[in-house]
GROMACS .gro file of C-alpha atoms in nm:
model
  113
    1UNK     CA    1   5.157   6.504  17.937
    2UNK     CA    2   5.255   6.341  18.244
    3UNK     CA    3   5.327   6.651  18.461
    4UNK     CA    4   4.978   6.752  18.362
    5UNK     CA    5   4.809   6.454  18.506
    6UNK     CA    6   5.066   6.450  18.836
    7UNK     CA    7   4.984   6.847  18.891
    8UNK     CA    8   4.596   6.795  18.850
    9UNK     CA    9   4.617   6.553  19.158
   10UNK     CA   10   4.864   6.706  19.348
   11UNK     CA   11   4.677   6.951  19.639
   12UNK     CA   12   4.623   7.296  19.638
   13UNK     CA   13   4.773   7.468  19.934
   14UNK     CA   14   4.520   7.764  20.112
   15UNK     CA   15   4.537   7.963  20.426
   16UNK     CA   16   4.355   7.824  20.701
   17UNK     CA   17   4.019   8.027  20.689
   18UNK     CA   18   4.040   7.910  20.340
   19UNK     CA   19   4.074   7.602  20.386
   20UNK     CA   20   3.763   7.584  20.655
   21UNK     CA   21   3.546   7.734  20.398
   22UNK     CA   22   3.612   7.510  20.125
   23UNK     CA   23   3.542   7.183  20.400
   24UNK     CA   24   3.248   7.343  20.492
   25UNK     CA   25   3.133   7.381  20.093
   26UNK     CA   26   3.247   7.034  19.986
   27UNK     CA   27   3.079   6.893  20.307
   28UNK     CA   28   2.748   7.081  20.218
   29UNK     CA   29   2.724   7.027  19.899
   30UNK     CA   30   2.840   6.656  19.889
   31UNK     CA   31   2.549   6.590  20.132
   32UNK     CA   32   2.304   6.750  19.876
   33UNK     CA   33   2.422   6.504  19.579
   34UNK     CA   34   2.481   6.238  19.831
   35UNK     CA   35   2.110   6.244  19.935
   36UNK     CA   36   2.016   6.357  19.540
   37UNK     CA   37   2.128   6.054  19.423
   38UNK     CA   38   2.105   5.808  19.718
   39UNK     CA   39   1.704   5.741  19.540
   40UNK     CA   40   1.910   5.676  19.207
   41UNK     CA   41   2.097   5.433  19.341
   42UNK     CA   42   1.823   5.182  19.451
   43UNK     CA   43   1.744   5.088  19.122
   44UNK     CA   44   2.096   5.254  18.908
   45UNK     CA   45   1.988   5.117  18.535
   46UNK     CA   46   1.641   5.170  18.569
   47UNK     CA   47   1.587   5.577  18.718
   48UNK     CA   48   1.451   5.695  18.497
   49UNK     CA   49   1.172   5.474  18.385
   50UNK     CA   50   1.135   5.235  18.091
   51UNK     CA   51   1.069   5.524  17.825
   52UNK     CA   52   1.379   5.723  17.909
   53UNK     CA   53   1.569   5.606  17.600
   54UNK     CA   54   1.837   5.689  17.770
   55UNK     CA   55   2.076   5.320  17.807
   56UNK     CA   56   2.064   5.201  18.119
   57UNK     CA   57   2.496   5.236  18.168
   58UNK     CA   58   2.452   5.604  18.087
   59UNK     CA   59   2.197   5.578  18.431
   60UNK     CA   60   2.354   5.430  18.618
   61UNK     CA   61   2.723   5.655  18.561
   62UNK     CA   62   2.488   5.952  18.632
   63UNK     CA   63   2.325   5.790  18.989
   64UNK     CA   64   2.694   5.697  19.069
   65UNK     CA   65   2.831   6.004  19.005
   66UNK     CA   66   2.605   6.218  19.185
   67UNK     CA   67   2.627   5.918  19.490
   68UNK     CA   68   2.961   5.864  19.490
   69UNK     CA   69   3.074   6.193  19.396
   70UNK     CA   70   2.897   6.342  19.680
   71UNK     CA   71   3.089   6.074  19.906
   72UNK     CA   72   3.427   6.148  19.744
   73UNK     CA   73   3.414   6.576  19.825
   74UNK     CA   74   3.242   6.483  20.181
   75UNK     CA   75   3.566   6.289  20.225
   76UNK     CA   76   3.788   6.457  20.075
   77UNK     CA   77   3.915   6.179  19.827
   78UNK     CA   78   3.977   6.228  19.459
   79UNK     CA   79   3.838   6.548  19.455
   80UNK     CA   80   3.969   6.684  19.091
   81UNK     CA   81   3.816   6.333  18.986
   82UNK     CA   82   3.476   6.348  19.128
   83UNK     CA   83   3.358   6.704  19.085
   84UNK     CA   84   3.522   6.608  18.687
   85UNK     CA   85   3.202   6.359  18.674
   86UNK     CA   86   2.959   6.555  18.904
   87UNK     CA   87   3.029   6.853  18.584
   88UNK     CA   88   2.934   6.623  18.295
   89UNK     CA   89   2.633   6.477  18.513
   90UNK     CA   90   2.529   6.792  18.532
   91UNK     CA   91   2.621   6.930  18.194
   92UNK     CA   92   2.374   6.675  18.066
   93UNK     CA   93   2.058   6.718  18.305
   94UNK     CA   94   2.117   7.083  18.203
   95UNK     CA   95   2.090   7.044  17.848
   96UNK     CA   96   1.834   6.799  17.900
   97UNK     CA   97   1.601   7.020  18.075
   98UNK     CA   98   1.694   7.321  17.874
   99UNK     CA   99   1.650   7.207  17.513
  100UNK     CA  100   1.525   6.818  17.543
  101UNK     CA  101   1.236   6.912  17.745
  102UNK     CA  102   1.241   7.274  17.752
  103UNK     CA  103   1.172   7.262  18.082
  104UNK     CA  104   1.153   7.732  18.165
  105UNK     CA  105   1.451   7.782  18.403
  106UNK     CA  106   1.142   7.937  18.636
  107UNK     CA  107   0.784   7.868  18.560
  108UNK     CA  108   0.545   8.113  18.537
  109UNK     CA  109   0.306   7.842  18.577
  110UNK     CA  110   0.217   7.542  18.799
  111UNK     CA  111   0.501   7.249  18.665
  112UNK     CA  112   0.812   7.202  18.646
  113UNK     CA  113   1.119   7.490  18.664
   0.00000   0.00000   0.00000
């Protein structure tokens, strides 16, 4: 098990063009998450509002994973760990919107989608 954990954090050797493409992708997507998480970091324990029904610690973890994970992607620091946090956050956000709030993927009327 210890070897699997070590392999998870080892860098992957990619050709030069692939490295440049991955760097560009990390910067663009990382910036998107930083900008999306910045507003949440202004009030990390209550960014969903008082009637959200989600504990403050989970709101903080979502805000931190978006903002901090985006910075980690841009810098290239612990990208697998940052990706894991962002993935969990996005899976929960997708499930909340699709199954709990019943938001359509594409709205045919004005409103949220």
